């Protein structure tokens, strides 16, 4: 009889990219749930996204589990990297298609060893971030809170008690209406004048997230082909960092 799936949700976050970082994971198997999280003094968002997957898959309990394992991540960088790019990087000596060294090579190499160890029983799947999936939302909270140095209780117990725990701490599933929203000019002006969460830029193939416009301006000024954009939330920062990263790799 086939064992039930080991299901893992992961997420990572950083404030500053690089800056204080955190990663979080929710692990579900049978009727049991466990949350884990960790931090780094200085890391990029992508490093934390990768670290979350590495931490869970390298755990002795996960490696000892012989049933199917499914990992869910909202990072296109992680999912595309583990499902496709990593094999090409290994063959090419860890050089990208643009003839530059693969960033975060040390983490990717450890993950490659784990991919080979788990074999066909492991799948890495993309989930849309900040779209209402309860466990994805919780992973985001875990990662952000750890990055910010907040101490909180991490759940470990039966799944039937988990939803009550999430409700108690205020994690909720967002309701999707499916209706498109039209942003008025007035709202757009208000948004553009709002304080920035960060300024994301792409300079010479590298992605940065600066806390202030002065920092970003200094980074991009006079740099040919540089891209930059003001963002207003962690979700927007994460999305744009991923877009810029993918654009620099393809």
PDB file of C-alpha atoms in Angstrom, residues 27-247:
ATOM      1  CA  UNK A  27       4.778  20.338   6.770  1.00  0.00           C
ATOM      2  CA  UNK A  28       1.732  18.068   6.513  1.00  0.00           C
ATOM      3  CA  UNK A  29       1.620  14.293   6.598  1.00  0.00           C
ATOM      4  CA  UNK A  30      -1.371  12.103   7.379  1.00  0.00           C
ATOM      5  CA  UNK A  31      -3.145  14.007  10.211  1.00  0.00           C
ATOM      6  CA  UNK A  32      -0.040  15.757  11.525  1.00  0.00           C
ATOM      7  CA  UNK A  33       1.149  19.354  10.922  1.00  0.00           C
ATOM      8  CA  UNK A  34       4.370  21.091  11.901  1.00  0.00           C
ATOM      9  CA  UNK A  35       5.641  24.625  11.305  1.00  0.00           C
ATOM     10  CA  UNK A  36       9.331  25.481  11.138  1.00  0.00           C
ATOM     11  CA  UNK A  37      11.190  28.704  10.438  1.00  0.00           C
ATOM     12  CA  UNK A  38      14.683  30.160  10.426  1.00  0.00           C
ATOM     13  CA  UNK A  39      16.526  33.406   9.872  1.00  0.00           C
ATOM     14  CA  UNK A  40      19.655  34.940   8.361  1.00  0.00           C
ATOM     15  CA  UNK A  41      21.303  38.235   9.286  1.00  0.00           C
ATOM     16  CA  UNK A  42      21.824  39.171   5.643  1.00  0.00           C
ATOM     17  CA  UNK A  43      20.255  37.415   2.669  1.00  0.00           C
ATOM     18  CA  UNK A  44      18.309  37.998  -0.516  1.00  0.00           C
ATOM     19  CA  UNK A  45      14.697  36.987  -1.014  1.00  0.00           C
ATOM     20  CA  UNK A  46      15.780  34.276  -3.470  1.00  0.00           C
ATOM     21  CA  UNK A  47      18.287  32.845  -1.013  1.00  0.00           C
ATOM     22  CA  UNK A  48      15.584  32.538   1.621  1.00  0.00           C
ATOM     23  CA  UNK A  49      13.146  30.945  -0.848  1.00  0.00           C
ATOM     24  CA  UNK A  50      15.803  28.342  -1.647  1.00  0.00           C
ATOM     25  CA  UNK A  51      16.832  27.893   1.978  1.00  0.00           C
ATOM     26  CA  UNK A  52      13.265  27.041   2.962  1.00  0.00           C
ATOM     27  CA  UNK A  53      13.212  24.114   0.529  1.00  0.00           C
ATOM     28  CA  UNK A  54      16.730  23.039   1.480  1.00  0.00           C
ATOM     29  CA  UNK A  55      15.996  23.013   5.203  1.00  0.00           C
ATOM     30  CA  UNK A  56      12.938  20.795   4.875  1.00  0.00           C
ATOM     31  CA  UNK A  57      14.292  18.352   2.299  1.00  0.00           C
ATOM     32  CA  UNK A  58      17.610  17.927   4.122  1.00  0.00           C
ATOM     33  CA  UNK A  59      15.894  17.122   7.420  1.00  0.00           C
ATOM     34  CA  UNK A  60      16.492  13.548   8.500  1.00  0.00           C
ATOM     35  CA  UNK A  61      12.774  12.849   8.972  1.00  0.00           C
ATOM     36  CA  UNK A  62      11.956  13.999   5.442  1.00  0.00           C
ATOM     37  CA  UNK A  63      14.777  11.929   3.984  1.00  0.00           C
ATOM     38  CA  UNK A  64      13.645   8.864   5.898  1.00  0.00           C
ATOM     39  CA  UNK A  65      10.093   9.192   4.560  1.00  0.00           C
ATOM     40  CA  UNK A  66       9.753   6.771   1.647  1.00  0.00           C
ATOM     41  CA  UNK A  67       6.417   7.902   0.232  1.00  0.00           C
ATOM     42  CA  UNK A  68       5.747  10.648  -2.350  1.00  0.00           C
ATOM     43  CA  UNK A  69       6.872  14.149  -1.384  1.00  0.00           C
ATOM     44  CA  UNK A  70       5.308  17.333  -2.830  1.00  0.00           C
ATOM     45  CA  UNK A  71       6.848  20.752  -2.273  1.00  0.00           C
ATOM     46  CA  UNK A  72       4.809  23.894  -3.012  1.00  0.00           C
ATOM     47  CA  UNK A  73       6.525  27.247  -3.537  1.00  0.00           C
ATOM     48  CA  UNK A  74       5.234  30.569  -4.873  1.00  0.00           C
ATOM     49  CA  UNK A  75       8.694  31.361  -6.262  1.00  0.00           C
ATOM     50  CA  UNK A  76       9.111  30.857 -10.011  1.00  0.00           C
ATOM     51  CA  UNK A  77      12.862  31.087  -9.399  1.00  0.00           C
ATOM     52  CA  UNK A  78      12.743  28.043  -7.110  1.00  0.00           C
ATOM     53  CA  UNK A  79      10.266  25.977  -9.118  1.00  0.00           C
ATOM     54  CA  UNK A  80      11.816  26.577 -12.550  1.00  0.00           C
ATOM     55  CA  UNK A  81      15.291  26.195 -11.123  1.00  0.00           C
ATOM     56  CA  UNK A  82      14.623  22.829  -9.489  1.00  0.00           C
ATOM     57  CA  UNK A  83      12.503  21.430 -12.304  1.00  0.00           C
ATOM     58  CA  UNK A  84      14.610  22.572 -15.237  1.00  0.00           C
ATOM     59  CA  UNK A  85      17.510  25.011 -15.004  1.00  0.00           C
ATOM     60  CA  UNK A  86      19.540  23.148 -12.384  1.00  0.00           C
ATOM     61  CA  UNK A  87      20.284  20.228 -14.712  1.00  0.00           C
ATOM     62  CA  UNK A  88      21.575  22.534 -17.442  1.00  0.00           C
ATOM     63  CA  UNK A  89      23.664  24.485 -14.957  1.00  0.00           C
ATOM     64  CA  UNK A  90      25.302  21.282 -13.755  1.00  0.00           C
ATOM     65  CA  UNK A  91      26.189  20.258 -17.322  1.00  0.00           C
ATOM     66  CA  UNK A  92      27.566  23.711 -18.144  1.00  0.00           C
ATOM     67  CA  UNK A  93      29.705  23.945 -15.034  1.00  0.00           C
ATOM     68  CA  UNK A  94      27.296  26.243 -13.187  1.00  0.00           C
ATOM     69  CA  UNK A  95      27.291  28.933 -15.846  1.00  0.00           C
ATOM     70  CA  UNK A  96      24.041  30.544 -17.050  1.00  0.00           C
ATOM     71  CA  UNK A  97      22.927  30.986 -20.648  1.00  0.00           C
ATOM     72  CA  UNK A  98      24.285  34.551 -20.443  1.00  0.00           C
ATOM     73  CA  UNK A  99      27.750  33.164 -19.573  1.00  0.00           C
ATOM     74  CA  UNK A 100      27.656  34.407 -15.983  1.00  0.00           C
ATOM     75  CA  UNK A 101      28.173  32.334 -12.816  1.00  0.00           C
ATOM     76  CA  UNK A 102      24.987  30.923 -11.310  1.00  0.00           C
ATOM     77  CA  UNK A 103      23.974  32.944  -8.258  1.00  0.00           C
ATOM     78  CA  UNK A 104      23.480  31.013  -5.015  1.00  0.00           C
ATOM     79  CA  UNK A 105      25.472  28.117  -6.464  1.00  0.00           C
ATOM     80  CA  UNK A 106      26.235  26.679  -3.022  1.00  0.00           C
ATOM     81  CA  UNK A 107      22.537  26.266  -2.201  1.00  0.00           C
ATOM     82  CA  UNK A 108      21.664  24.972  -5.667  1.00  0.00           C
ATOM     83  CA  UNK A 109      24.366  22.294  -5.464  1.00  0.00           C
ATOM     84  CA  UNK A 110      23.026  21.026  -2.136  1.00  0.00           C
ATOM     85  CA  UNK A 111      19.523  20.964  -3.568  1.00  0.00           C
ATOM     86  CA  UNK A 112      20.736  19.053  -6.622  1.00  0.00           C
ATOM     87  CA  UNK A 113      22.136  16.324  -4.392  1.00  0.00           C
ATOM     88  CA  UNK A 114      18.749  16.111  -2.664  1.00  0.00           C
ATOM     89  CA  UNK A 115      16.889  15.938  -5.976  1.00  0.00           C
ATOM     90  CA  UNK A 116      19.003  12.951  -6.937  1.00  0.00           C
ATOM     91  CA  UNK A 117      18.474  11.348  -3.530  1.00  0.00           C
ATOM     92  CA  UNK A 118      14.674  11.722  -3.546  1.00  0.00           C
ATOM     93  CA  UNK A 119      14.371  10.786  -7.220  1.00  0.00           C
ATOM     94  CA  UNK A 120      10.962  10.379  -8.822  1.00  0.00           C
ATOM     95  CA  UNK A 121       9.030  10.476  -5.566  1.00  0.00           C
ATOM     96  CA  UNK A 122       9.708  14.229  -5.220  1.00  0.00           C
ATOM     97  CA  UNK A 123       7.771  16.909  -7.083  1.00  0.00           C
ATOM     98  CA  UNK A 124       8.257  20.683  -6.922  1.00  0.00           C
ATOM     99  CA  UNK A 125       5.097  22.602  -7.763  1.00  0.00           C
ATOM    100  CA  UNK A 126       4.239  26.275  -8.266  1.00  0.00           C
ATOM    101  CA  UNK A 127       1.491  27.890  -6.232  1.00  0.00           C
ATOM    102  CA  UNK A 128       0.292  31.437  -6.759  1.00  0.00           C
ATOM    103  CA  UNK A 129       1.511  33.633  -3.935  1.00  0.00           C
ATOM    104  CA  UNK A 130      -0.743  35.913  -1.897  1.00  0.00           C
ATOM    105  CA  UNK A 131      -3.783  34.437  -3.623  1.00  0.00           C
ATOM    106  CA  UNK A 132      -5.570  33.006  -0.616  1.00  0.00           C
ATOM    107  CA  UNK A 133      -4.058  29.554  -0.081  1.00  0.00           C
ATOM    108  CA  UNK A 134      -4.095  29.179   3.693  1.00  0.00           C
ATOM    109  CA  UNK A 135      -0.795  27.324   4.054  1.00  0.00           C
ATOM    110  CA  UNK A 136       0.999  29.594   1.600  1.00  0.00           C
ATOM    111  CA  UNK A 137      -0.236  32.615   3.561  1.00  0.00           C
ATOM    112  CA  UNK A 138       1.037  31.078   6.779  1.00  0.00           C
ATOM    113  CA  UNK A 139       4.473  30.346   5.283  1.00  0.00           C
ATOM    114  CA  UNK A 140       4.699  33.976   4.247  1.00  0.00           C
ATOM    115  CA  UNK A 141       3.859  35.064   7.806  1.00  0.00           C
ATOM    116  CA  UNK A 142       6.472  32.725   9.252  1.00  0.00           C
ATOM    117  CA  UNK A 143       9.189  34.004   6.896  1.00  0.00           C
ATOM    118  CA  UNK A 144       8.379  37.690   7.350  1.00  0.00           C
ATOM    119  CA  UNK A 145       8.050  37.479  11.130  1.00  0.00           C
ATOM    120  CA  UNK A 146      11.381  35.708  11.470  1.00  0.00           C
ATOM    121  CA  UNK A 147      13.052  38.240   9.149  1.00  0.00           C
ATOM    122  CA  UNK A 148      11.699  41.040  11.331  1.00  0.00           C
ATOM    123  CA  UNK A 149      12.905  39.322  14.501  1.00  0.00           C
ATOM    124  CA  UNK A 150       9.414  38.696  15.848  1.00  0.00           C
ATOM    125  CA  UNK A 151       9.007  35.779  18.227  1.00  0.00           C
ATOM    126  CA  UNK A 152       5.889  33.674  17.841  1.00  0.00           C
ATOM    127  CA  UNK A 153       4.502  30.267  18.653  1.00  0.00           C
ATOM    128  CA  UNK A 154       4.975  27.623  15.966  1.00  0.00           C
ATOM    129  CA  UNK A 155       2.343  24.939  15.668  1.00  0.00           C
ATOM    130  CA  UNK A 156       3.049  21.236  16.052  1.00  0.00           C
ATOM    131  CA  UNK A 157       0.139  18.833  16.323  1.00  0.00           C
ATOM    132  CA  UNK A 158      -2.950  17.396  14.673  1.00  0.00           C
ATOM    133  CA  UNK A 159      -4.317  18.960  11.518  1.00  0.00           C
ATOM    134  CA  UNK A 160      -7.826  19.142  13.001  1.00  0.00           C
ATOM    135  CA  UNK A 161      -6.465  21.666  15.509  1.00  0.00           C
ATOM    136  CA  UNK A 162      -4.406  23.615  12.982  1.00  0.00           C
ATOM    137  CA  UNK A 163      -7.174  25.655  11.359  1.00  0.00           C
ATOM    138  CA  UNK A 164      -8.312  26.771  14.811  1.00  0.00           C
ATOM    139  CA  UNK A 165      -4.746  27.808  15.599  1.00  0.00           C
ATOM    140  CA  UNK A 166      -4.493  29.833  12.378  1.00  0.00           C
ATOM    141  CA  UNK A 167      -7.822  31.506  13.067  1.00  0.00           C
ATOM    142  CA  UNK A 168      -6.680  32.362  16.574  1.00  0.00           C
ATOM    143  CA  UNK A 169      -3.520  34.104  15.343  1.00  0.00           C
ATOM    144  CA  UNK A 170      -5.345  35.852  12.502  1.00  0.00           C
ATOM    145  CA  UNK A 171      -4.248  33.896   9.417  1.00  0.00           C
ATOM    146  CA  UNK A 172      -7.158  33.703   7.014  1.00  0.00           C
ATOM    147  CA  UNK A 173      -7.894  32.459   3.540  1.00  0.00           C
ATOM    148  CA  UNK A 174      -8.619  35.336   1.189  1.00  0.00           C
ATOM    149  CA  UNK A 175     -11.806  35.168  -0.863  1.00  0.00           C
ATOM    150  CA  UNK A 176     -11.320  35.395  -4.612  1.00  0.00           C
ATOM    151  CA  UNK A 177     -14.237  37.041  -6.433  1.00  0.00           C
ATOM    152  CA  UNK A 178     -12.910  36.480  -9.923  1.00  0.00           C
ATOM    153  CA  UNK A 179     -13.921  39.992 -10.921  1.00  0.00           C
ATOM    154  CA  UNK A 180     -11.411  42.341 -12.462  1.00  0.00           C
ATOM    155  CA  UNK A 181     -10.873  45.689 -10.808  1.00  0.00           C
ATOM    156  CA  UNK A 182     -10.532  49.005 -12.577  1.00  0.00           C
ATOM    157  CA  UNK A 183      -8.131  51.406 -10.918  1.00  0.00           C
ATOM    158  CA  UNK A 184      -9.253  55.005 -11.199  1.00  0.00           C
ATOM    159  CA  UNK A 185      -6.820  57.794 -11.995  1.00  0.00           C
ATOM    160  CA  UNK A 186      -7.471  59.240  -8.555  1.00  0.00           C
ATOM    161  CA  UNK A 187      -6.593  55.950  -6.842  1.00  0.00           C
ATOM    162  CA  UNK A 188      -3.507  55.554  -9.031  1.00  0.00           C
ATOM    163  CA  UNK A 189      -2.262  59.014  -8.049  1.00  0.00           C
ATOM    164  CA  UNK A 190      -2.887  58.240  -4.380  1.00  0.00           C
ATOM    165  CA  UNK A 191      -0.999  54.968  -4.699  1.00  0.00           C
ATOM    166  CA  UNK A 192       1.972  56.549  -6.469  1.00  0.00           C
ATOM    167  CA  UNK A 193       2.258  59.165  -3.733  1.00  0.00           C
ATOM    168  CA  UNK A 194       2.100  56.541  -0.977  1.00  0.00           C
ATOM    169  CA  UNK A 195       5.259  55.611   0.947  1.00  0.00           C
ATOM    170  CA  UNK A 196       7.304  52.969  -0.833  1.00  0.00           C
ATOM    171  CA  UNK A 197       7.897  49.531   0.653  1.00  0.00           C
ATOM    172  CA  UNK A 198      11.086  49.422  -1.411  1.00  0.00           C
ATOM    173  CA  UNK A 199      12.650  50.242  -4.777  1.00  0.00           C
ATOM    174  CA  UNK A 200      13.514  47.184  -6.886  1.00  0.00           C
ATOM    175  CA  UNK A 201      16.181  47.447  -9.571  1.00  0.00           C
ATOM    176  CA  UNK A 202      18.002  45.300 -12.112  1.00  0.00           C
ATOM    177  CA  UNK A 203      21.565  46.427 -12.780  1.00  0.00           C
ATOM    178  CA  UNK A 204      24.100  44.457 -14.811  1.00  0.00           C
ATOM    179  CA  UNK A 205      22.119  41.244 -14.369  1.00  0.00           C
ATOM    180  CA  UNK A 206      21.750  41.560 -10.583  1.00  0.00           C
ATOM    181  CA  UNK A 207      18.555  42.369  -8.687  1.00  0.00           C
ATOM    182  CA  UNK A 208      18.426  44.710  -5.708  1.00  0.00           C
ATOM    183  CA  UNK A 209      15.746  46.037  -3.358  1.00  0.00           C
ATOM    184  CA  UNK A 210      16.647  49.312  -1.671  1.00  0.00           C
ATOM    185  CA  UNK A 211      14.702  50.880   1.173  1.00  0.00           C
ATOM    186  CA  UNK A 212      15.023  54.437  -0.143  1.00  0.00           C
ATOM    187  CA  UNK A 213      14.912  56.141  -3.530  1.00  0.00           C
ATOM    188  CA  UNK A 214      18.281  57.761  -2.814  1.00  0.00           C
ATOM    189  CA  UNK A 215      19.905  54.331  -2.548  1.00  0.00           C
ATOM    190  CA  UNK A 216      18.187  53.082  -5.690  1.00  0.00           C
ATOM    191  CA  UNK A 217      18.965  56.223  -7.679  1.00  0.00           C
ATOM    192  CA  UNK A 218      22.641  55.962  -6.807  1.00  0.00           C
ATOM    193  CA  UNK A 219      22.623  52.337  -7.956  1.00  0.00           C
ATOM    194  CA  UNK A 220      20.899  52.855 -11.327  1.00  0.00           C
ATOM    195  CA  UNK A 221      22.087  56.327 -12.328  1.00  0.00           C
ATOM    196  CA  UNK A 222      24.203  56.211 -15.473  1.00  0.00           C
ATOM    197  CA  UNK A 223      23.952  52.397 -15.744  1.00  0.00           C
ATOM    198  CA  UNK A 224      23.011  51.359 -19.279  1.00  0.00           C
ATOM    199  CA  UNK A 225      19.993  49.043 -19.444  1.00  0.00           C
ATOM    200  CA  UNK A 226      19.167  49.408 -15.742  1.00  0.00           C
ATOM    201  CA  UNK A 227      15.548  48.844 -14.715  1.00  0.00           C
ATOM    202  CA  UNK A 228      13.866  50.023 -11.538  1.00  0.00           C
ATOM    203  CA  UNK A 229      10.435  50.379  -9.998  1.00  0.00           C
ATOM    204  CA  UNK A 230       8.814  51.580  -6.793  1.00  0.00           C
ATOM    205  CA  UNK A 231       6.744  48.922  -4.999  1.00  0.00           C
ATOM    206  CA  UNK A 232       4.277  49.250  -2.150  1.00  0.00           C
ATOM    207  CA  UNK A 233       4.245  45.857  -0.424  1.00  0.00           C
ATOM    208  CA  UNK A 234       6.276  42.719   0.195  1.00  0.00           C
ATOM    209  CA  UNK A 235       4.098  40.865  -2.314  1.00  0.00           C
ATOM    210  CA  UNK A 236       4.890  43.403  -5.034  1.00  0.00           C
ATOM    211  CA  UNK A 237       8.576  43.344  -4.132  1.00  0.00           C
ATOM    212  CA  UNK A 238       8.692  39.541  -4.282  1.00  0.00           C
ATOM    213  CA  UNK A 239       6.873  39.453  -7.622  1.00  0.00           C
ATOM    214  CA  UNK A 240       9.105  42.073  -9.232  1.00  0.00           C
ATOM    215  CA  UNK A 241      12.291  40.525  -7.850  1.00  0.00           C
ATOM    216  CA  UNK A 242      11.235  37.234  -9.424  1.00  0.00           C
ATOM    217  CA  UNK A 243      10.378  38.903 -12.746  1.00  0.00           C
ATOM    218  CA  UNK A 244      13.717  40.695 -12.899  1.00  0.00           C
ATOM    219  CA  UNK A 245      15.595  37.560 -11.849  1.00  0.00           C
ATOM    220  CA  UNK A 246      13.927  35.427 -14.485  1.00  0.00           C
ATOM    221  CA  UNK A 247      14.574  38.076 -17.109  1.00  0.00           C
TER     222      UNK A 247
END
